[in-house]
Coordinates of C-alpha atoms and ligand atoms in Angstrom, one line a residue:
X1212 CA 0.0 0.0 0.0
X1213 CA 1.2 3.6 -0.7
X1214 CA 2.8 5.0 2.4
X1215 CA 1.8 8.6 1.9
X1216 CA -1.6 9.9 0.9
X1217 CA -1.6 11.1 -2.7
X1218 CA -2.1 14.8 -3.6
X1219 CA -5.4 15.1 -5.4
X1220 CA -6.8 18.6 -6.0
X1221 CA -9.7 20.4 -7.5
X1222 CA -9.0 23.7 -9.2
X1223 CA -11.7 26.2 -10.1
X1224 CA -11.1 28.7 -12.9
X1225 CA -13.0 30.4 -15.7
X1226 CA -10.5 29.0 -18.2
X1227 CA -7.7 26.4 -18.4
X1228 CA -4.8 26.6 -20.8
X1229 CA -4.1 23.1 -22.1
X1230 CA -1.7 21.3 -24.5
X1231 CA -4.7 19.6 -26.2
X1232 CA -8.5 19.3 -26.1
X1233 CA -10.4 16.0 -26.3
X1234 CA -14.1 15.2 -26.2
X1235 CA -13.8 12.6 -23.5
X1236 CA -10.9 12.1 -21.1
X1237 CA -10.7 8.9 -19.1
X1238 CA -8.6 8.6 -15.9
X1239 CA -7.5 5.0 -15.5
X1240 CA -6.7 2.3 -18.0
X1241 CA -8.1 -0.8 -16.3
X1242 CA -11.1 -2.8 -17.5
X1243 CA -13.5 0.1 -16.9
X1244 CA -11.4 2.7 -18.7
X1245 CA -10.6 0.5 -21.7
X1246 CA -14.2 -0.8 -22.1
X1247 CA -15.5 2.8 -22.0
X1248 CA -12.8 3.8 -24.6
X1249 CA -13.8 0.9 -26.9
X1250 CA -17.5 1.7 -26.6
X1251 CA -16.8 5.4 -27.3
X1252 CA -14.9 4.4 -30.4
X1253 CA -17.9 2.3 -31.5
X1254 CA -20.1 5.4 -31.1
X1255 CA -17.7 7.4 -33.3
X1256 CA -16.3 9.5 -30.4
X1257 CA -12.7 10.4 -29.7
X1258 CA -11.2 10.0 -26.2
X1259 CA -7.9 9.8 -24.4
X1260 CA -7.1 7.3 -21.6
X1261 CA -4.7 8.6 -19.0
X1262 CA -2.9 5.9 -17.1
X1263 CA -0.3 6.4 -14.3
X1264 CA 1.6 3.2 -15.1
X1265 CA 4.0 2.6 -18.0
X1266 CA 2.0 -0.5 -18.8
X1267 CA -1.7 -0.5 -18.0
X1268 CA -2.7 -3.3 -15.7
X1269 CA -4.6 -2.1 -12.7
X1270 CA -6.4 -4.6 -10.4
X1271 CA -8.0 -6.0 -13.6
X1272 CA -4.7 -7.7 -14.5
X1273 CA -4.4 -9.2 -11.0
X1274 CA -7.9 -10.5 -11.0
X1275 CA -9.2 -13.8 -12.2
X1276 CA -11.0 -12.0 -15.0
X1277 CA -14.5 -13.6 -14.3
X1278 CA -17.4 -11.5 -15.3
X1279 CA -21.0 -12.4 -14.5
X1280 CA -23.6 -11.7 -17.2
X1281 CA -27.1 -13.0 -18.0
X1282 CA -28.4 -13.5 -21.5
X1283 CA -25.2 -13.4 -23.6
X1284 CA -24.9 -15.4 -26.8
X1285 CA -22.2 -17.5 -25.1
X1286 CA -24.5 -18.4 -22.2
X1287 CA -27.4 -19.3 -24.5
X1288 CA -25.1 -21.4 -26.6
X1289 CA -24.1 -23.3 -23.5
X1290 CA -27.7 -24.2 -22.9
X1291 CA -28.5 -21.7 -20.1
X1292 CA -31.6 -20.1 -21.5
X1293 CA -33.6 -19.2 -18.4
X1294 CA -31.3 -16.4 -17.0
X1295 CA -32.3 -12.8 -17.2
X1296 CA -31.4 -9.3 -15.9
X1297 CA -34.2 -9.6 -13.4
X1298 CA -32.9 -12.9 -12.0
X1299 CA -29.3 -11.6 -11.8
X1300 CA -30.6 -8.4 -10.1
X1301 CA -32.4 -10.6 -7.5
X1302 CA -29.2 -12.5 -6.8
X1303 CA -27.2 -9.3 -6.4
X1304 CA -29.7 -7.9 -4.0
X1305 CA -30.0 -11.2 -2.0
X1306 CA -26.3 -11.2 -1.4
X1307 CA -26.4 -7.5 -0.5
X1308 CA -29.3 -8.1 1.9
X1309 CA -31.3 -5.6 -0.2
X1310 CA -28.9 -2.8 0.5
X1311 CA -27.6 -2.1 -3.0
X1312 CA -29.1 0.7 -5.0
X1313 CA -31.9 -0.9 -7.0
X1314 CA -31.6 1.5 -9.9
X1315 CA -27.8 0.8 -10.2
X1316 CA -28.3 -3.0 -9.9
X1317 CA -30.9 -2.9 -12.7
X1318 CA -28.6 -0.7 -14.9
X1319 CA -25.6 -3.0 -14.5
X1320 CA -27.7 -6.3 -14.8
X1321 CA -29.2 -5.0 -18.1
X1322 CA -26.0 -3.6 -19.5
X1323 CA -23.5 -6.3 -18.9
X1324 CA -24.8 -8.9 -21.3
X1325 CA -24.9 -6.6 -24.3
X1326 CA -21.5 -5.2 -23.3
X1327 CA -19.9 -8.7 -23.4
X1328 CA -21.6 -9.5 -26.6
X1329 CA -20.4 -6.3 -28.1
X1330 CA -16.8 -6.9 -26.9
X1331 CA -17.0 -10.3 -28.5
X1332 CA -18.6 -9.3 -31.8
X1333 CA -16.8 -6.0 -32.4
X1334 CA -13.5 -6.5 -30.5
X1335 CA -12.7 -10.2 -30.6
X1336 CA -13.0 -11.1 -26.9
X1337 CA -14.0 -14.7 -27.1
X1338 CA -15.7 -15.5 -23.9
X1339 CA -16.3 -18.9 -22.4
X1340 CA -18.9 -19.8 -19.8
X1341 CA -17.7 -21.3 -16.5
X1342 CA -20.4 -23.9 -16.0
X1343 CA -18.9 -26.6 -13.9
X1344 CA -19.8 -25.0 -10.5
X1345 CA -21.8 -22.1 -9.2
X1346 CA -20.2 -19.2 -7.3
X1347 CA -21.8 -18.4 -4.0
X1348 CA -25.1 -16.6 -4.4
X1349 CA -25.4 -17.1 -8.2
X1350 CA -28.5 -19.1 -9.1
X1351 CA -27.5 -19.6 -12.7
X1352 CA -24.2 -20.3 -14.5
X1353 CA -23.4 -16.9 -15.8
X1354 CA -19.7 -16.4 -15.1
X1355 CA -17.7 -15.5 -18.2
X1356 CA -14.0 -15.5 -18.8
X1357 CA -11.5 -15.6 -21.6
X1358 CA -10.2 -19.1 -22.2
X1359 CA -7.0 -18.5 -20.2
X1360 CA -9.2 -17.6 -17.1
X1361 CA -7.0 -14.8 -16.0
X1362 CA -7.3 -11.1 -15.5
X1363 CA -4.0 -10.7 -17.3
X1364 CA -5.5 -12.2 -20.4
X1365 CA -8.5 -9.9 -20.1
X1366 CA -6.2 -6.9 -19.9
X1367 CA -4.1 -8.1 -22.8
X1368 CA -7.2 -8.6 -25.0
X1369 CA -8.7 -5.2 -24.1
X1370 CA -5.3 -3.5 -24.8
X1371 CA -5.0 -5.2 -28.2
X1372 CA -8.6 -4.1 -29.0
X1373 CA -7.8 -0.5 -28.0
X1374 CA -4.6 -0.6 -30.0
X1375 CA -6.4 -2.0 -33.1
X1376 CA -9.0 0.8 -32.7
X1377 CA -6.3 3.4 -32.6
X1378 CA -7.4 4.8 -29.3
X1379 CA -4.7 6.9 -27.6
X1380 CA -3.6 5.7 -24.2
X1381 CA -1.3 8.2 -22.5
X1382 CA 0.8 6.1 -20.1
X1383 CA 3.0 7.5 -17.3
X1384 CA 0.4 10.2 -16.8
X1385 CA -0.5 10.6 -13.2
X1386 CA -3.6 12.7 -13.0
X1387 CA -3.6 14.9 -9.8
X1388 CA -5.9 17.9 -10.5
X1389 CA -9.5 18.2 -11.9
X1390 CA -10.2 21.6 -13.3
X1391 CA -13.8 22.9 -12.9
X1392 CA -15.3 26.1 -14.3
X1393 CA -15.7 28.7 -11.6
X1394 CA -19.3 29.1 -10.5
X1395 CA -20.3 25.9 -12.2
X1396 CA -19.7 22.2 -11.6
X1397 CA -18.6 21.6 -15.1
X1398 CA -15.3 19.9 -15.6
X1399 CA -13.1 21.7 -18.2
X1400 CA -9.9 19.6 -18.0
X1401 CA -7.3 17.9 -15.9
X1402 CA -3.7 18.2 -14.9
X1403 CA -1.3 15.3 -14.8
X1404 CA 2.4 14.7 -14.0
X1405 CA 5.0 12.8 -16.0
X1406 CA 7.7 10.7 -14.3
X1407 CA 10.3 13.5 -14.9
X1408 CA 8.1 15.8 -12.9
X1409 CA 6.8 17.7 -16.0
X1410 CA 3.2 19.0 -15.6
X1411 CA 0.8 18.8 -18.5
X1412 CA -2.9 19.6 -19.0
X1413 CA -5.7 18.2 -21.1
X1414 CA -9.0 20.0 -21.7
X1415 CA -12.1 17.9 -22.2
X1416 CA -15.8 18.1 -22.7
X1417 CA -16.6 15.2 -20.4
X1418 CA -14.5 13.2 -17.9
X1419 CA -14.8 9.6 -16.8
X1420 CA -13.1 8.6 -13.5
X1421 CA -12.2 4.9 -14.0
X1422 CA -9.4 4.9 -11.4
X1423 CA -10.8 2.3 -9.0
X1424 CA -11.1 2.6 -5.2
X1425 CA -8.9 3.0 -2.2
X1426 CA -7.6 -0.5 -1.3
X1427 CA -4.0 0.6 -1.9
X1428 CA -4.3 3.6 0.4
X1429 CA -3.3 2.4 3.9
X1430 CA -4.6 5.6 5.6
X1431 CA -8.0 5.3 4.0
X1432 CA -8.3 1.6 4.6
X1433 CA -7.5 2.2 8.3
X1434 CA -10.1 5.0 8.5
X1435 CA -12.9 3.3 6.5
X1436 CA -12.3 -0.4 6.8
X1437 CA -10.7 -0.8 10.2
X1438 CA -11.2 -4.6 10.3
X1439 CA -8.9 -4.8 7.2
X1440 CA -6.3 -2.5 8.5
X1441 CA -3.6 -5.3 8.8
X1442 CA -4.9 -7.5 6.0
X1443 CA -2.8 -8.3 2.9
X1444 CA -3.9 -6.2 -0.1
X1445 CA -4.2 -8.3 -3.2
X1446 CA -5.0 -5.5 -5.6
X1447 CA -3.1 -2.8 -7.5
X1448 CA -1.1 -0.1 -5.8
X1449 CA -2.7 2.5 -8.1
X1450 CA -6.0 2.0 -6.2
X1451 CA -5.0 5.0 -4.1
X1452 CA -8.4 6.6 -3.5
X1453 CA -8.0 9.3 -6.1
X1454 CA -11.7 9.4 -7.0
X1455 CA -12.9 9.8 -3.4
X1456 CA -10.3 12.4 -2.7
X1457 CA -11.5 14.5 -5.7
X1458 CA -15.1 13.8 -4.8
X1459 CA -14.6 15.1 -1.2
X1460 CA -13.2 18.3 -2.6
X1461 CA -15.7 19.0 -5.2
X1462 CA -18.8 18.3 -3.1
X1463 CA -19.7 14.9 -4.6
X1464 CA -21.8 12.4 -2.6
X1465 CA -20.0 9.2 -1.5
X1466 CA -21.7 5.9 -1.0
X1467 CA -21.2 2.5 0.7
X1468 CA -17.7 3.3 1.9
X1469 CA -17.8 0.2 4.2
X1470 CA -18.3 -2.2 1.2
X1471 CA -15.5 -4.2 -0.2
X1472 CA -14.4 -7.5 -1.7
X1473 CA -12.4 -9.5 0.8
X1474 CA -11.1 -13.0 0.1
X1475 CA -10.7 -15.8 2.6
X1476 CA -8.5 -17.9 0.5
X1477 CA -5.3 -15.8 0.0
X1478 CA -2.5 -18.4 -0.1
X1479 CA 0.2 -17.5 2.5
X1480 CA 3.1 -16.9 2.5
X1481 CA 3.1 -17.2 -1.3
X1482 CA 0.5 -14.4 -1.8
X1483 CA -1.8 -15.9 -4.4
X1484 CA -5.5 -16.6 -4.8
X1485 CA -6.9 -20.1 -4.4
X1486 CA -10.2 -20.5 -6.1
X1487 CA -13.3 -20.7 -3.9
X1488 CA -14.7 -23.3 -6.2
X1489 CA -13.0 -25.9 -4.1
X1490 CA -15.0 -24.8 -1.0
X1491 CA -18.2 -24.7 -3.0
X1492 CA -17.7 -28.2 -4.2
X1493 CA -17.0 -29.8 -0.8
X1494 CA -13.7 -28.5 0.6
X1495 CA -13.5 -27.0 4.1
X1496 CA -11.6 -24.4 6.0
X1497 CA -10.2 -25.4 9.4
X1498 CA -8.3 -23.3 11.9
X1499 CA -5.0 -24.0 13.6
X1500 CA -7.0 -26.1 16.2
X1501 CA -8.4 -28.3 13.5
X1502 CA -12.0 -26.9 13.7
X1503 CA -14.3 -25.5 11.1
X1504 CA -15.4 -22.0 12.0
X1505 CA -18.0 -20.8 9.3
X1506 CA -20.2 -21.9 6.5
X1507 CA -17.8 -21.6 3.6
X1508 CA -20.7 -21.5 1.0
X1509 CA -21.8 -18.1 2.2
X1510 CA -19.1 -16.5 0.2
X1511 CA -15.4 -15.8 0.0
X1512 CA -15.6 -12.1 0.7
X1513 CA -16.9 -12.4 4.3
X1514 CA -14.7 -15.5 4.7
X1515 CA -11.8 -13.0 4.8
X1516 CA -13.0 -11.6 8.1
X1517 CA -13.8 -15.1 9.6
X1518 CA -10.3 -16.3 8.7
X1519 CA -8.6 -13.2 10.1
X1520 CA -10.4 -13.8 13.4
X1521 CA -8.8 -17.3 13.8
X1522 CA -5.7 -17.9 15.8
X1523 CA -2.7 -16.4 13.9
X1524 CA -5.2 -14.9 11.3
X1525 CA -4.8 -18.1 9.2
X1526 CA -6.7 -21.2 8.2
X1527 CA -6.1 -24.3 6.1
X1528 CA -8.1 -25.1 3.0
X1529 CA -8.6 -28.9 3.2
X1530 CA -9.8 -31.0 0.3
X1531 CA -9.2 -34.3 -1.5
X1532 CA -8.2 -35.7 -4.9
X1533 CA -11.4 -34.9 -6.9
X1534 CA -11.2 -31.3 -5.6
X1535 CA -7.5 -31.1 -6.4
X1536 CA -8.4 -31.8 -10.0
X1537 CA -10.9 -28.9 -9.9
X1538 CA -8.4 -26.6 -8.3
X1539 CA -5.8 -27.3 -10.9
X1540 CA -8.2 -26.0 -13.6
X1541 CA -7.3 -22.5 -12.3
X1542 CA -4.0 -20.9 -13.3
X1543 CA -3.7 -19.0 -9.9
X1544 CA -3.8 -22.4 -8.1
X1545 CA -1.3 -23.9 -10.4
X1546 CA 1.1 -21.0 -9.7
X1547 CA 0.6 -21.4 -6.0
X1548 CA 1.2 -25.1 -6.2
X1549 CA 4.4 -24.5 -8.2
X1550 CA 5.4 -22.1 -5.5
X1551 CA 5.2 -24.9 -2.9
X1552 CA 1.8 -24.1 -1.3
X1553 CA 0.2 -27.5 -1.6
X1554 CA 0.7 -30.2 1.1
X1555 CA -0.3 -33.8 0.5
X1556 CA -1.2 -35.8 3.6
X1557 CA -2.0 -39.6 3.4
X1558 CA -3.9 -39.8 6.7
X1559 CA -5.8 -37.6 9.2
X1560 CA -2.8 -37.9 11.5
X1561 CA -0.4 -36.6 8.9
X1562 CA -2.8 -33.8 8.1
X1563 CA -3.0 -32.9 11.8
X1564 CA 0.8 -32.8 11.9
X1565 CA 0.9 -30.5 8.9
X1566 CA -1.6 -28.1 10.5
X1567 CA -0.1 -28.5 14.0
X1568 CA -3.4 -29.4 15.6
X1569 CA -4.7 -32.3 17.8
X1570 CA -5.4 -35.3 15.5
X1571 CA -8.6 -36.3 17.5
X1572 CA -10.1 -32.8 17.0
X1573 CA -9.4 -32.9 13.3
X1574 CA -10.7 -36.4 13.0
X1575 CA -14.0 -35.3 14.6
X1576 CA -14.2 -32.3 12.3
X1577 CA -13.8 -34.5 9.2
X1578 CA -16.1 -37.2 10.5
X1579 CA -18.9 -34.7 11.1
X1580 CA -19.0 -34.0 7.3
X1581 CA -22.1 -35.6 6.0
X1582 CA -25.7 -35.1 4.9
X1583 CA -27.0 -33.9 8.2
X1584 CA -26.7 -30.1 8.6
X1585 CA -23.7 -28.9 10.5
X1586 CA -24.1 -26.4 13.4
X1587 CA -23.6 -23.6 10.8
X1588 CA -26.3 -25.3 8.5
X1589 CA -23.9 -26.4 5.8
X1590 CA -24.7 -29.8 4.3
X1591 CA -22.1 -31.9 2.7
X1592 CA -23.0 -34.4 0.0
X1593 CA -19.9 -36.5 0.9
X1594 CA -17.0 -36.7 3.3
X1595 CA -13.4 -36.0 2.3
X1596 CA -11.3 -39.1 1.8
X1597 CA -7.5 -39.7 2.0
X1598 CA -5.2 -38.6 0.6
X1599 CA -6.0 -35.1 1.9
X1600 CA -4.6 -31.9 0.6
X1601 CA -4.1 -28.7 2.5
X1602 CA -3.1 -25.1 1.6
X1603 CA -2.5 -22.4 4.2
X1604 CA -4.5 -19.2 3.6
X1605 CA -5.2 -15.9 5.2
X1606 CA -7.9 -13.2 4.7
X1607 CA -7.1 -10.4 2.2
X1608 CA -8.6 -7.2 0.9
X1609 CA -9.0 -7.4 -2.9
X1610 CA -10.8 -4.1 -3.7
X1611 CA -13.1 -1.5 -2.2
X1612 CA -16.7 -1.2 -3.3
X1613 CA -17.5 2.2 -1.8
X1614 CA -17.0 5.3 -4.0
X1615 CA -18.6 8.2 -5.7
X1616 CA -22.4 8.0 -5.7
X1617 CA -23.6 7.8 -9.3
X1618 CA -26.9 7.9 -11.1
X1619 CA -27.7 4.8 -13.2
X1620 CA -26.2 6.7 -16.2
X1621 CA -22.9 7.0 -14.2
X1622 CA -23.0 10.7 -13.7
X1623 CA -21.6 11.7 -10.3
X1624 CA -24.1 13.1 -7.9
X1625 CA -23.8 16.2 -5.7
X1626 CA -23.7 15.7 -2.0
X1627 CA -26.1 18.6 -1.2
X1628 CA -29.1 17.7 -3.3
X1629 CA -28.3 14.4 -5.1
X1630 CA -28.5 16.0 -8.5
X1631 CA -26.0 14.9 -11.2
X1632 CA -22.9 17.0 -12.1
X1633 CA -23.2 17.9 -15.7
X1634 CA -20.2 16.2 -17.3
X1635 CA -18.4 14.2 -14.6
X1636 CA -18.8 10.4 -14.8
X1637 CA -17.5 7.7 -12.6
X1638 CA -17.6 3.9 -13.0
X1639 CA -15.9 0.7 -12.0
X1640 CA -14.2 0.8 -8.6
X1641 CA -14.2 4.6 -8.6
X1642 CA -18.0 4.6 -8.1
X1643 CA -20.1 3.1 -5.3
X1644 CA -20.8 -0.5 -6.2
X1645 CA -23.8 -2.8 -5.8
X1646 CA -22.6 -4.7 -2.7
X1647 CA -24.1 -2.6 0.1
X1648 CA -21.9 -1.2 2.8
X1649 CA -20.3 -4.3 4.3
X1650 CA -18.0 -7.2 3.3
X1651 CA -20.8 -9.8 3.2
X1652 CA -22.7 -7.9 0.4
X1653 CA -20.2 -8.8 -2.3
X1654 CA -21.6 -11.2 -4.9
X1655 CA -18.8 -12.9 -6.9
X1656 CA -18.0 -10.8 -10.0
X1657 CA -19.5 -7.5 -8.7
X1658 CA -16.1 -5.9 -9.3
X1659 CA -15.8 -6.5 -13.0
X1660 CA -19.5 -6.2 -13.4
X1661 CA -19.3 -2.6 -12.4
X1662 CA -16.1 -2.0 -14.3
X1663 CA -17.4 -3.4 -17.6
X1664 CA -21.1 -2.6 -17.4
X1665 CA -20.3 0.8 -15.9
X1666 CA -17.7 1.6 -18.6
X1667 CA -20.2 0.7 -21.3
X1668 CA -23.0 2.8 -19.7
X1669 CA -20.6 5.7 -19.1
X1670 CA -19.6 5.7 -22.8
X1671 CA -23.3 6.1 -23.8
X1672 CA -23.8 8.8 -21.3
X1673 CA -20.7 10.7 -22.4
X1674 CA -22.1 10.6 -25.9
X1675 CA -25.4 12.0 -24.7
X1676 CA -23.6 14.8 -22.8
X1677 CA -21.8 15.7 -26.0
X1678 CA -25.1 15.7 -27.8
X1679 CA -24.5 12.5 -29.8
X1680 CA -27.4 10.1 -30.4
X1681 CA -26.8 6.5 -29.3
X1682 CA -29.9 4.9 -30.8
X1683 CA -29.3 1.5 -32.2
X1684 CA -26.2 0.9 -30.1
Ligands
LIG1714 C1 -6.7 -11.0 -6.8 C2 -8.0 -10.4 -7.3 C3 -8.9 -11.2 -8.0 C4 -10.1 -10.6 -8.5 N1 -10.9 -11.4 -9.2 C5 -12.1 -10.8 -9.7 C6 -12.9 -11.6 -10.6 O1 -12.6 -12.7 -11.0 N2 -14.1 -11.0 -11.0 C7 -14.4 -9.7 -10.6 O2 -15.5 -9.3 -11.0 N3 -13.6 -9.0 -9.9 C8 -12.4 -9.5 -9.4 N4 -11.6 -8.7 -8.7 C9 -11.9 -7.3 -8.6 C10 -11.5 -6.6 -9.9 O3 -10.2 -6.8 -10.2 C11 -11.8 -5.1 -9.9 O4 -13.1 -4.8 -9.4 C12 -11.7 -4.4 -11.3 O5 -10.5 -4.8 -11.9 C13 -11.9 -2.9 -11.2 O6 -11.6 -2.4 -12.5 P1 -11.3 -0.9 -12.7 O7 -11.1 -0.7 -14.1 O8 -12.3 -0.1 -12.0 O9 -9.9 -0.7 -11.9 P2 -8.4 -1.1 -12.2 O10 -8.3 -2.3 -13.0 O11 -7.7 -1.1 -10.9 O12 -7.9 0.1 -13.1 C14 -7.7 1.4 -12.6 C15 -6.6 2.1 -13.3 O13 -6.5 3.5 -12.9 C16 -5.2 3.8 -12.8 N5 -5.1 5.0 -11.9 C17 -5.5 5.2 -10.7 N6 -5.4 6.4 -10.2 C18 -4.9 7.1 -11.3 C19 -4.5 8.5 -11.5 N7 -4.7 9.4 -10.5 N8 -4.1 8.9 -12.7 C20 -3.9 8.0 -13.7 N9 -4.2 6.7 -13.6 C21 -4.7 6.3 -12.4 C22 -4.5 2.6 -12.1 O14 -3.1 2.6 -12.3 C23 -5.2 1.5 -12.8 O15 -4.5 1.1 -14.0 C24 -10.4 -9.3 -8.2 C25 -9.5 -8.5 -7.5 C26 -8.3 -9.0 -7.1 C27 -7.3 -8.1 -6.4

């Protein structure tokens, strides 16, 4: 995490001298920024993406790259024909205990399918449907990924598409100042810094903040998510809270700042993600005493808090041979295994030795797995059998879900009266998400859902702000 808070300012002036003028400026070259840029291109509008890194990656490249979407051509081709935006919305709200903005949930659930179809048809992103298990809270198979099943592949595909479309991406451009017209809330441009310290300015007619949240800002995490203060951060250092810092200065409304994506399966000490699919299909988490401590099927996000509350802040993912086969389908797991994270134990006794717990306690934990509901209500269709496999994990913060409050068209709302600012948009992790205001509200895929759907919606809204019709898109 960044040690010092970043300098983010809002400058008010009647005019701003700039090196160049562009219809739409986009701060951040992750999934949100690049999807918005591609959709703007498809609408015939010019934009510039400004990215602080030399090579755009963001949290998107660190992610698994799984995107939930109902009603895509790929989902239908896989035989899932009874999914819909309404069903998806209901799943999002059920996980968020009804505390997500209904209008935003509907907007994302309706936009994401067409966005994935458009990325496939127009920009060559060939999705596959992950249909061999259900993520917690999803009632239909709707998780899409590129065949490599990595966020790195997703970023590479988006970057190739952006390059092919000839969209300018200004790298090593750290945006620090938003310029607003005096007496109005209209953005007129932005100021950014080059690695050699040189200051430059870009004027724009509309601005999209696609710079994600504050997971990489230790001070803000300590202030807003105290339970994650000491947790490992699995996201990108560029998630430094820029959008919220600007929002606070310009009088924007903030929302759901206590919402975030945690993960209870962050392999330690290797620092890698182990897929939760293993838990959903029958694996368990036990603590250093050999006891289960929560219903793993509730979700990996809240599992982060449960794991951190165990002795030493760690747990062991315990599973067997059929689940090892499933785990190995995920590149992240294969990397962790190659880094030495996987332990094989031929008996409960050996497993207890590996964990460092009492064998009789562990034996009782494993023997209790069966069709009768556990004390936490989880029901197992089968018990695990030897050989056992174990991976040591901890709880991590992946990304924050709180941010600038936006209307369903992604325009940033004013704090005072909730009306939209005229030409400032925010999407992806820069905007408040659809997970409510706590860790348990995060439905798998809500991160890239808001990045991709939000980017697509923001592009249409930017076109509308600039007076360009979007009918037929
Ligand atoms: C390990 C891990 C696994 C995950 N897996 C999934 C998953 O499978 N599915 C899912 O839905 N979500 C997942 N997520 C969450 C997901 O990665 C994020 O929600 C998503 O990538 C957000 O996209 P974004 O475009 O908003 O942000 P980012 O991808 O982080 O992009 C933001 C960009 O803005 C740039 N930037 C920031 N500030 C500035 C500035 N001031 N000036 C210029 N540039 C700036 C950053 O450098 C960065 O490139 C995962 C996260 C992690 C950490």
